[in-house]
Short mmCIF file of C-alpha atoms and ligand atoms in Angstrom, two decimals:
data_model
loop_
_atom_site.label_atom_id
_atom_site.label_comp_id
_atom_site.label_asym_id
_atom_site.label_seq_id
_atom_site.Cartn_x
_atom_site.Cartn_y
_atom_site.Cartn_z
CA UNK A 30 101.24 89.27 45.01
CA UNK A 31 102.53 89.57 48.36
CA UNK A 32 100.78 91.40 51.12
CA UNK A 33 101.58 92.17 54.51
CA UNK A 34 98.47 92.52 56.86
CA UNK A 35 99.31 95.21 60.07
CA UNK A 36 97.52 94.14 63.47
CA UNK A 37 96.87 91.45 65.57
CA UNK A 38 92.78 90.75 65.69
CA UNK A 39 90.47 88.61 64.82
CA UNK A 40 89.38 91.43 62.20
CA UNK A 41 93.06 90.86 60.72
CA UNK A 42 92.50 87.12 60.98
CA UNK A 43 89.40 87.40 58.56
CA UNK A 44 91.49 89.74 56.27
CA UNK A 45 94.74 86.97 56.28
CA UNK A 46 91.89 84.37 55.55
CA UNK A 47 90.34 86.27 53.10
CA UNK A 48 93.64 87.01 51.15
CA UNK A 49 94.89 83.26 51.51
CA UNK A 50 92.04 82.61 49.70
CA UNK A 51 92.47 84.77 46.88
CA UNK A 52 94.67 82.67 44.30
CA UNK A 53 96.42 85.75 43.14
CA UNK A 54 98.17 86.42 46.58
CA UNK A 55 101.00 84.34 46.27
CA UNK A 56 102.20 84.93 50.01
CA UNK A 57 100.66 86.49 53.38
CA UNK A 58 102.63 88.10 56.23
CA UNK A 59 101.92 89.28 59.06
CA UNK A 60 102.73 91.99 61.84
CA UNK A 61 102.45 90.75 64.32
CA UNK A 62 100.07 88.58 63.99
CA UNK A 63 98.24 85.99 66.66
CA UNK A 64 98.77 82.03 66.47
CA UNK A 65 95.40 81.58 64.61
CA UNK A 66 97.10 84.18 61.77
CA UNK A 67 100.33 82.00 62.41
CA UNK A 68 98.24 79.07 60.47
CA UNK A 69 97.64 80.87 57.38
CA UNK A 70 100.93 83.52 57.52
CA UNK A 71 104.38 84.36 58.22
CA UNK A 72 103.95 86.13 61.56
CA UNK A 73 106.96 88.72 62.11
CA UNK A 74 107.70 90.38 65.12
CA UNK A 75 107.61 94.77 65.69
CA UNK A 76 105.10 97.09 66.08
CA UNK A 77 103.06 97.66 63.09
CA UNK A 78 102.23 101.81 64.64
CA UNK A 79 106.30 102.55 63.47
CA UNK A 80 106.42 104.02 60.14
CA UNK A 81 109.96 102.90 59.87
CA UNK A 82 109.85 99.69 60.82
CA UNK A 83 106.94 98.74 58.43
CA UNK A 84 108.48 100.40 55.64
CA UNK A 85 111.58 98.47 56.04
CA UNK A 86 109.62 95.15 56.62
CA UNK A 87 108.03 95.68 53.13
CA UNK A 88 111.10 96.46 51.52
CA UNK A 89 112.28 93.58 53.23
CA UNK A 90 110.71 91.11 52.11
CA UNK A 91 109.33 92.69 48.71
CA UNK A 92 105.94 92.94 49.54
CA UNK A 93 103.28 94.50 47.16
CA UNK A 94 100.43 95.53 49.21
CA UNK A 95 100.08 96.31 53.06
CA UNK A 96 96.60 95.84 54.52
CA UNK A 97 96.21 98.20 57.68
CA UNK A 98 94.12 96.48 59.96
CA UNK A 99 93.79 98.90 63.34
CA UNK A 100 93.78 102.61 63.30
CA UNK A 101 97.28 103.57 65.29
CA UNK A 102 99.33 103.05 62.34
CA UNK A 103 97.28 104.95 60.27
CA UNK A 104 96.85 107.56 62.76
CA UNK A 105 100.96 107.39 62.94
CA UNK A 106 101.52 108.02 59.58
CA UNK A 107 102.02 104.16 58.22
CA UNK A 108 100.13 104.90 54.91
CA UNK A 109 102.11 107.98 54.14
CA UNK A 110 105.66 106.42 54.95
CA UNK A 111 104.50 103.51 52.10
CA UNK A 112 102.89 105.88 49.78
CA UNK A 113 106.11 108.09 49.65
CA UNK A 114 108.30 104.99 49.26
CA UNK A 115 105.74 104.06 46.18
CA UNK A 116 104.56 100.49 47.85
CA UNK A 117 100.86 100.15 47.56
CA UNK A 118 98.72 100.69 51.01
CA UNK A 119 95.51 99.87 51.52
CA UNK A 120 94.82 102.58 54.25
CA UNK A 121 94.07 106.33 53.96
CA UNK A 122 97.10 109.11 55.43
CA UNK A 123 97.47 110.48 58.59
CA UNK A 124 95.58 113.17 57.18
CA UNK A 125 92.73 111.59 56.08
CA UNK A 126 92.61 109.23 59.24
CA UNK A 127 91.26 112.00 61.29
CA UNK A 128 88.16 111.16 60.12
CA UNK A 129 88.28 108.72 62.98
CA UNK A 130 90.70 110.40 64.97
CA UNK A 131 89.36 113.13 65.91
CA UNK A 132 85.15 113.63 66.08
CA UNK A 133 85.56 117.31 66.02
CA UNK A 134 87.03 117.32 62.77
CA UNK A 135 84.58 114.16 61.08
CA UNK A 136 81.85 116.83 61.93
CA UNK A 137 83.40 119.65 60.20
CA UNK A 138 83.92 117.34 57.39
CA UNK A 139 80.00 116.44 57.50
CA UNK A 140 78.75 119.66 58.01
CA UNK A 141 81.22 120.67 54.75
CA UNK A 142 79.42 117.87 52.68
CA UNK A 143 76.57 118.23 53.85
CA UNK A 144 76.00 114.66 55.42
CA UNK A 145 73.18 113.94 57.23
CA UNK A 146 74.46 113.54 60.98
CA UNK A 147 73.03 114.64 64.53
CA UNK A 148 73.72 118.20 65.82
CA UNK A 149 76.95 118.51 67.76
CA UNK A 150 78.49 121.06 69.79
CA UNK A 151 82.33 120.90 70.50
CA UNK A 152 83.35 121.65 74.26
CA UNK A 153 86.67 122.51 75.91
CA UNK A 154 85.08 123.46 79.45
CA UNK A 155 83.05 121.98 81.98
CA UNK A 156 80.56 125.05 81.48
CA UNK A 157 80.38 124.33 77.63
CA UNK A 158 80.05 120.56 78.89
CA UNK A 159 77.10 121.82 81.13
CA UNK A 160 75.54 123.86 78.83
CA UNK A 161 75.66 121.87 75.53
CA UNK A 162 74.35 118.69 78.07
CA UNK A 163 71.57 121.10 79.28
CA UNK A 164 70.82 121.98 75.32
CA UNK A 165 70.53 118.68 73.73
CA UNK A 166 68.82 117.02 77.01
CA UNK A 167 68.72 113.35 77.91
CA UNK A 168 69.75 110.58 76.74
CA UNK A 169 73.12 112.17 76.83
CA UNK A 170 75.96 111.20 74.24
CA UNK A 171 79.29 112.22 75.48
CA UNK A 172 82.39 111.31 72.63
CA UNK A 173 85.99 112.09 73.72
CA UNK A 174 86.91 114.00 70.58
CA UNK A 175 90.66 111.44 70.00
CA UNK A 176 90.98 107.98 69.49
CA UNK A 177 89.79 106.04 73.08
CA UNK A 178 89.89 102.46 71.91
CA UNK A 179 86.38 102.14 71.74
CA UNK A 180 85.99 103.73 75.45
CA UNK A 181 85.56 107.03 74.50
CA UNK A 182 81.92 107.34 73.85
CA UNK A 183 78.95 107.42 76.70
CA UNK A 184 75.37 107.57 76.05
CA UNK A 185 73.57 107.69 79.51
CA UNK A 186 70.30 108.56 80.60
CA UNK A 187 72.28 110.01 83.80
CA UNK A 188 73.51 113.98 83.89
CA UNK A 189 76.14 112.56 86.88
CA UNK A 190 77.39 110.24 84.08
CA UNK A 191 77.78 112.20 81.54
CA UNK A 192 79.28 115.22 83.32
CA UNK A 193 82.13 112.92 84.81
CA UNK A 194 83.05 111.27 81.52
CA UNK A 195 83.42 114.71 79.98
CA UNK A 196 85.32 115.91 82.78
CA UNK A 197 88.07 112.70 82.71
CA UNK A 198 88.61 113.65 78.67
CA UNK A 199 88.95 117.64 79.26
CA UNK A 200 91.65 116.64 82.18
CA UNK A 201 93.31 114.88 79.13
CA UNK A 202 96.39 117.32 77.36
CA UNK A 203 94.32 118.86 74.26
CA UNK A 204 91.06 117.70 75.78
CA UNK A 205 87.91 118.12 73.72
CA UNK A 206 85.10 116.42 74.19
CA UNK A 207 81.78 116.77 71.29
CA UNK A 208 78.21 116.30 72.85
CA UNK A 209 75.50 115.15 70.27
CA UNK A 210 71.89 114.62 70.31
CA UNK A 211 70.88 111.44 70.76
CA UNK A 212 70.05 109.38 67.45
CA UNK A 213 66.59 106.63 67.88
CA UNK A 214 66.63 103.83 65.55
CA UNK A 215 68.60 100.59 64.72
CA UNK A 216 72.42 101.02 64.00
CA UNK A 217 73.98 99.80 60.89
CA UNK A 218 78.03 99.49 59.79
CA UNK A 219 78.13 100.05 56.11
CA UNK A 220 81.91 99.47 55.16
CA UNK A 221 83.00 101.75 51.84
CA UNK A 222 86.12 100.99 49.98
CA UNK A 223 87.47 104.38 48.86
CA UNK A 224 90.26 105.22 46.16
CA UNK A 225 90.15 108.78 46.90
CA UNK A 226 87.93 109.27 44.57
CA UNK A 227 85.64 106.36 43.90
CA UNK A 228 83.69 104.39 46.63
CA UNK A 229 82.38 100.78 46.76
CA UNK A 230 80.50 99.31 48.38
CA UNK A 231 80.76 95.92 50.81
CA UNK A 232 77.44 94.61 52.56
CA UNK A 233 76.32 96.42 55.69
CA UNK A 234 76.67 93.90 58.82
CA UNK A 235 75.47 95.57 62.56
CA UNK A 236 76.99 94.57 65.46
CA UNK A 237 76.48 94.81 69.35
CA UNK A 238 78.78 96.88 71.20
CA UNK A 239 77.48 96.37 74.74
CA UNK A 240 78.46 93.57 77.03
CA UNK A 241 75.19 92.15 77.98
CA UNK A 242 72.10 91.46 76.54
CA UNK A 243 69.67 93.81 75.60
CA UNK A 244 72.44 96.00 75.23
CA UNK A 245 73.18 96.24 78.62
CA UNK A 246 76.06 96.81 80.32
CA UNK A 247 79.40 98.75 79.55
CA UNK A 248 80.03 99.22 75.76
CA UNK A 249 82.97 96.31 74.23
CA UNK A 250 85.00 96.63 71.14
CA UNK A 251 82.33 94.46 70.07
CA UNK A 252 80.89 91.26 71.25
CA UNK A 253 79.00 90.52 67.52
CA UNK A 254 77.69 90.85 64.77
CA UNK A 255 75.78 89.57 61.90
CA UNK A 256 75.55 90.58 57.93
CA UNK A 257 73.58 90.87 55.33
CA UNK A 258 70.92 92.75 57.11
CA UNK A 259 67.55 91.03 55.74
CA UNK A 260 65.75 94.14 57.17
CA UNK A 261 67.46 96.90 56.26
CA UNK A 262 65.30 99.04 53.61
CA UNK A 263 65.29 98.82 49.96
CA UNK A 264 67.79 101.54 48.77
CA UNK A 265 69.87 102.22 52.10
CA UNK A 266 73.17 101.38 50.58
CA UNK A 267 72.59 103.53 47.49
CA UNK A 268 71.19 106.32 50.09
CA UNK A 269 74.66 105.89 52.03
CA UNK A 270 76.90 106.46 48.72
CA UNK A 271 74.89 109.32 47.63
CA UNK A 272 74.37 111.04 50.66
CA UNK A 273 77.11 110.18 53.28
CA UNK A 274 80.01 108.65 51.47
CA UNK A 275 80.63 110.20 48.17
CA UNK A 276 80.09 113.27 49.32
CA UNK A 277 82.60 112.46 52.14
CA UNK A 278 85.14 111.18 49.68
CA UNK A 279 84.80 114.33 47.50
CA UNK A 280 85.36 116.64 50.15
CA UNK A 281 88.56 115.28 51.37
CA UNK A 282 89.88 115.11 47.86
CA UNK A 283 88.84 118.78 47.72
CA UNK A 284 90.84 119.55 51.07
CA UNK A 285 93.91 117.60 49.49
CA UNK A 286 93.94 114.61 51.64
CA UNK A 287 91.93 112.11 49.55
CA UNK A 288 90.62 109.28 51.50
CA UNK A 289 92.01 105.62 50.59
CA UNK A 290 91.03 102.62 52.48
CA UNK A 291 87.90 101.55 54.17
CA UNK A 292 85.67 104.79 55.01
CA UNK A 293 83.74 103.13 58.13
CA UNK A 294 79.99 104.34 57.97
CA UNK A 295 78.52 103.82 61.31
CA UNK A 296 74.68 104.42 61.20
CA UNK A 297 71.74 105.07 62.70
CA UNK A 298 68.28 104.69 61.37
CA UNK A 299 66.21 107.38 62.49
CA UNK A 300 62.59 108.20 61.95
CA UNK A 301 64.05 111.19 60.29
CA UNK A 302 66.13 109.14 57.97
CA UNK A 303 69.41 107.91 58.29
CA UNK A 304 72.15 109.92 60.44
CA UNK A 305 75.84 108.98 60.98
CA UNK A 306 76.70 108.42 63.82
CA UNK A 307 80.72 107.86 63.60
CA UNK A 308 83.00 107.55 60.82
CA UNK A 309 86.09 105.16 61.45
CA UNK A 310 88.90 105.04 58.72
CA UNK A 311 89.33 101.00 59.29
CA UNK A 312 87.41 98.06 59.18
CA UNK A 313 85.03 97.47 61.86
CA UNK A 314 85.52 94.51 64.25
CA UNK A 315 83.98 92.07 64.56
CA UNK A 316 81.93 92.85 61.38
CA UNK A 317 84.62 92.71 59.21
CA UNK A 318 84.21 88.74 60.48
CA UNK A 319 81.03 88.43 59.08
CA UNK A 320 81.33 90.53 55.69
CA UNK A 321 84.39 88.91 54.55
CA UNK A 322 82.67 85.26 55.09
CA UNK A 323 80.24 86.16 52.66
CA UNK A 324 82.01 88.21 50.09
CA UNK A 325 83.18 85.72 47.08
CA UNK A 326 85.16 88.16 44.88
CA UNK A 327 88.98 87.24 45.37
CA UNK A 328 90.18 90.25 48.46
CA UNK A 329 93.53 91.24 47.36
CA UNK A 330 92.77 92.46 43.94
CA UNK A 331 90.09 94.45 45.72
CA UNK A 332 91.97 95.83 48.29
CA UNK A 333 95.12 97.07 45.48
CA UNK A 334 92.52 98.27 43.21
CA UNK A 335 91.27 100.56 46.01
CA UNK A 336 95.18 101.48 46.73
CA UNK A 337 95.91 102.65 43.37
CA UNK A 338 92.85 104.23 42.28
CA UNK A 339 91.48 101.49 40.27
CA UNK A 340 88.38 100.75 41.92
CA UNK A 341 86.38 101.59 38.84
CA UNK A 342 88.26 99.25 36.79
CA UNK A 343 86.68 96.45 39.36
CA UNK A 344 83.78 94.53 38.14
CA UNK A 345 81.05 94.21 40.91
CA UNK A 346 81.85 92.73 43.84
CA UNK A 347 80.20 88.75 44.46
CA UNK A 348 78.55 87.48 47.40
CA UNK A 349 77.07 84.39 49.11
CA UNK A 350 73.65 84.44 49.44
CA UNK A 351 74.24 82.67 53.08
CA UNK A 352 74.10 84.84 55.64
CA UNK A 353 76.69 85.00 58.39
CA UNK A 354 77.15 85.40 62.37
CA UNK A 355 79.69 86.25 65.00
CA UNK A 356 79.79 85.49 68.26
CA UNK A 357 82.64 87.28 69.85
CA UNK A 358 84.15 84.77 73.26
CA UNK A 359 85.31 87.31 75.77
CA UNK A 360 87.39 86.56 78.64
CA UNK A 361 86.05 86.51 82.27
CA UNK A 362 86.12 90.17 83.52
CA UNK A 363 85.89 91.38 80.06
CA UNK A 364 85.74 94.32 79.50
CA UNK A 365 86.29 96.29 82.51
CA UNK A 366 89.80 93.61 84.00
CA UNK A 367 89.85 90.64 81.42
CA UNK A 368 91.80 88.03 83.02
CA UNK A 369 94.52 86.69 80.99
CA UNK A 370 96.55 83.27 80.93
CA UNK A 371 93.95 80.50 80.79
CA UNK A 372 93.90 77.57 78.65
CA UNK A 373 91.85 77.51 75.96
CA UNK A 374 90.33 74.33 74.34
CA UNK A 375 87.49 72.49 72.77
CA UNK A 376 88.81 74.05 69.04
CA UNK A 377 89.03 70.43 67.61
CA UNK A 378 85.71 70.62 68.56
CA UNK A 379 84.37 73.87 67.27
CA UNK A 380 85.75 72.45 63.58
CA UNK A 381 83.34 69.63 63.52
CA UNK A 382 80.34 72.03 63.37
CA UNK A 383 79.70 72.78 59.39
CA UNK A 384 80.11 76.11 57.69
CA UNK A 385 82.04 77.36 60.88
CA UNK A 386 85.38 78.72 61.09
CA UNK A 387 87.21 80.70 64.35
CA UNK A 388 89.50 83.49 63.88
CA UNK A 389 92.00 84.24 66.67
CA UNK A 390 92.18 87.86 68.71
CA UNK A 391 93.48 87.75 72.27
CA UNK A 392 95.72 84.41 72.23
CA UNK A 393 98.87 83.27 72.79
CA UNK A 394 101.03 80.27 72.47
CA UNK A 395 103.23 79.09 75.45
CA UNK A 396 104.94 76.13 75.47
CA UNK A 397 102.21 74.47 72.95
CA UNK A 398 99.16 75.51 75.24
CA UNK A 399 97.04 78.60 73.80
CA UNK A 400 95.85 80.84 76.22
CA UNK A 401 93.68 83.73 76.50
CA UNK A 402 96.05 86.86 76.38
CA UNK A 403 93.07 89.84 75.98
CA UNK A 404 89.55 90.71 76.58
CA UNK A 405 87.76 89.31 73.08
CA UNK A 406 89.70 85.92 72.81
CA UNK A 407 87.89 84.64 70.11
CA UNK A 408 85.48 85.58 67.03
CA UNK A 409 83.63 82.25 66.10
CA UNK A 410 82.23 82.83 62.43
CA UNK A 411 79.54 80.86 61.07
CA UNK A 412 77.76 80.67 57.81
CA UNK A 413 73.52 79.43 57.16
CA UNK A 414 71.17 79.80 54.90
CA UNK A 415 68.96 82.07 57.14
CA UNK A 416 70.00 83.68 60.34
CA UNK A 417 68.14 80.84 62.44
CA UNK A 418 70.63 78.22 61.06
CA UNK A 419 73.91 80.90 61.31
CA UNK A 420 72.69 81.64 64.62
CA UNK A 421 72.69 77.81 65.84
CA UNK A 422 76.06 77.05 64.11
CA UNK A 423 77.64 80.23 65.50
CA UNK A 424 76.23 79.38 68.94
CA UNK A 425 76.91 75.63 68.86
CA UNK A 426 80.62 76.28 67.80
CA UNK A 427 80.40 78.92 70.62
CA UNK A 428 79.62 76.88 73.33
CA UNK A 429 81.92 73.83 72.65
CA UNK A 430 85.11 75.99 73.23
CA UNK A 431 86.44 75.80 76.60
CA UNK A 432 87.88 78.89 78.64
CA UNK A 433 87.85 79.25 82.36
CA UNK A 434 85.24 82.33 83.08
CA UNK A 435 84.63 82.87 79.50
CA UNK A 436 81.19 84.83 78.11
CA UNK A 437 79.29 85.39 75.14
CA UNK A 438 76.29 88.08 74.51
CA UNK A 439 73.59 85.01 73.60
CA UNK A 440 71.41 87.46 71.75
CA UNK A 441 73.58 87.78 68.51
CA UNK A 442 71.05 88.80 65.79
CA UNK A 443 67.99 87.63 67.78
CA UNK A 444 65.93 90.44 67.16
CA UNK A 445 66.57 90.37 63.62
CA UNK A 446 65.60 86.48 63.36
CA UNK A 447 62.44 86.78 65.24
CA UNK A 448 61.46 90.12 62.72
CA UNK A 449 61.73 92.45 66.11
CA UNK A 450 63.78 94.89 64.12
CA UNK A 451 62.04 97.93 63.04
CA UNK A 452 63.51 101.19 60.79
CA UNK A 453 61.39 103.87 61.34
CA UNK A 454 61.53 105.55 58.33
CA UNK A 455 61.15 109.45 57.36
CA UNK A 456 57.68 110.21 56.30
N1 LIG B 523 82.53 97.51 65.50
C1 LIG B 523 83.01 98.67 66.14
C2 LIG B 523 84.35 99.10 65.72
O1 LIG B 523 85.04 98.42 64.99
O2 LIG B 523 84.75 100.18 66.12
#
């Protein structure tokens, strides 16, 4: 099998890894790719949001399955350009992408299936801004209703806040913003491979979207994460298929836009039971780093089963019992100005710590040198028996790579190795 992986991440990294891996994936490509994927793949160059150009790429070079790593090509109508063309896409439609693309919409798909989720009003004015923010009371969550690159959501304590962030996304054309109440309780990223009509499964990671520790701080594309979750209660991931994702799968089968691909479950754990907080139609980064070290089942049949509605011909899925951490290095600045262009080293390093591996996001190669060329440079992925030893490989590794100005959140999965992390659970 040959299979073309979209994007450009260290999320994409862990799927090219995963798939070199698998000894029924003859060949990996890759568009376009980053100089860590350049190790494992045929990097080509083009932009992997034009329909068109990916189609052709496929054809190209006879590929049998394309992996869609980041949401714009979905959102752009990648999937749909394959599907028609009868090549095999992991990656739900346009159609079904709006799950993540717009919130509006994820929430009329909840309230349809009755998913548990947080009450939500959908506002178009600064008065419905006011009013819904005067309703649901502080902490305020404020979640431009398109896709923001992981910028679009606030949750502040401070009315000023929220009332300016809603006012930038109405100013946008089409703006919509939704405000939510606020959900208490740990978060959790439950990743569900869909077929548009079955749903497995993978091992829910969390991760830590704020820069700083304690969560402080602006909120990242991610700065870490860690999976399994040794604290998570008995029965959560058959709670999640029977109450948020089947039911989410069924009704967009019902609406004739069946969801195929990774249905992203984000979670909170509330002392009324579990809520959603977000769906996204991808894999989540960086826990996509962590699951994928740990899953043992060979990817790529996985991934086309899911494609062509097979995935209840799959037998069950394998894991490690190790658990795994990621400890996202970001560039100095990151993220509010990442600065770019600085040489990165110490990776012979980083190899010499066991059960470690890094996977490449915002580098480049000039003239031999890599150098940071984004705000998360680098996912470093380690594997322990507990999350004590995880934690001191991931952190070890971490600290022996060398970038000018660089930072990493040092609380990766603390709470959860000192017990600290507590699920209040419905009573
Ligand atoms: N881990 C957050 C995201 O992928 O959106």
């Amino acid at each position: 099998m040959v299979v073309l992986v979209l994007g450009s991440g260290a999320r994409e990294h862990a799927l090219v890894r995963a798939l070199a891996l698998d000894p029924d994936v003859d060949a990996v490509l890759a568009l376009p790719g980053n100089p860590g994927i350049a190790a494992l793949a045929r990097c080509l160059e083009g932009d992997p949001a034009d329909p068109a150009l990916v189609l052709a790429t496929a054809r190209r070079e006879g590929v049998d399955l394309v992996v869609v790593g980041p949401e714009a090509p979905l959102v752009a109508g990648v999937a749909d350009a394959l599907a028609e063309a009868g090549i095999d896409c992991f990656g739900p439609s346009a159609a079904a992408s709006r799950l993540e693309a717009s919130k509006a919409f994820a929430k009329e798909v909840m309230a349809a299936a009755g998913v548990p989720t947080a009450a939500a009003h959908v506002c178009t004015t600064p008065e419905q801004v006011a009013a819904a923010l005067s309703a649901t009371g502080a902490p305020y969550v404020v979640k431009e209703d398109g896709l923001a690159a992981g910028k679009g959501v606030v949750v502040t304590e401070d009315l000023t806040e929220a009332l300016e962030h809603a006012a930038v996304c109405l100013a946008r054309p089409g703006g919509r913003v939704v405000i939510e109440d606020f959900l208490d309780g740990p978060e959790v990223s439950l990743f569900c491979l869909a077929d548009g009509r079955d749903v497995v499964p993978l091992a829910p990671a969390q991760d830590f979207k704020r820069v700083g520790e304690g969560d402080a701080g602006p909120n990242t594309g991610g700065m870490g994460a860690y999976s399994p979750l040794t604290w998570a209660p008995e029965g959560l991931v058959e709670e999640v298929l029977s109450t948020v994702a089947r039911p989410t799968v069924a009704e967009m089968s019902r609406r004739g836009t069946p969801f195929t691909g990774v249905l992203y479950v984000g979670l909170a754990l509330t002392s009324a039971g579990l809520r959603v907080v977000e769906f996204n139609a991808r894999f989540g980064d960086p826990e996509t780093q962590s699951v994928l070290a740990r899953l043992r089942t060979p990817i790529g049949g996985v991934l086309r089963a899911a494609s062509r509605g097979e995935l209840d011909r799959l037998p069950p899925l394998q894991w490690s019992e190790q658990t795994s951490v990621t400890v996202v290095v970001a560039a100095e600045g990151y993220p509010a100005a990442p600065r770019t262009g600085d040489e990165i080293g110490g990776l012979d390093q980083v190899g010499q710590v066991p059960e470690v591996h890094v996977l490449h996001a915002g580098t480049r190669l000039e003239d031999g040198v890599l150098r940071s060329a984004g705000g998360r440079v680098l996912s470093v992925v380690s594997l322990g028996p507990d999350l004590a030893r995880a934690r001191e490989r991931a952190y070890t590794a971490a600290d022996r790579v060398t970038l000018r100005g660089s930072h990493v959140r040092r609380d990766i999965a603390l709470a959860a190795e000192r017990g600290d992390l507590d699920h209040p659970r419905k009573t």
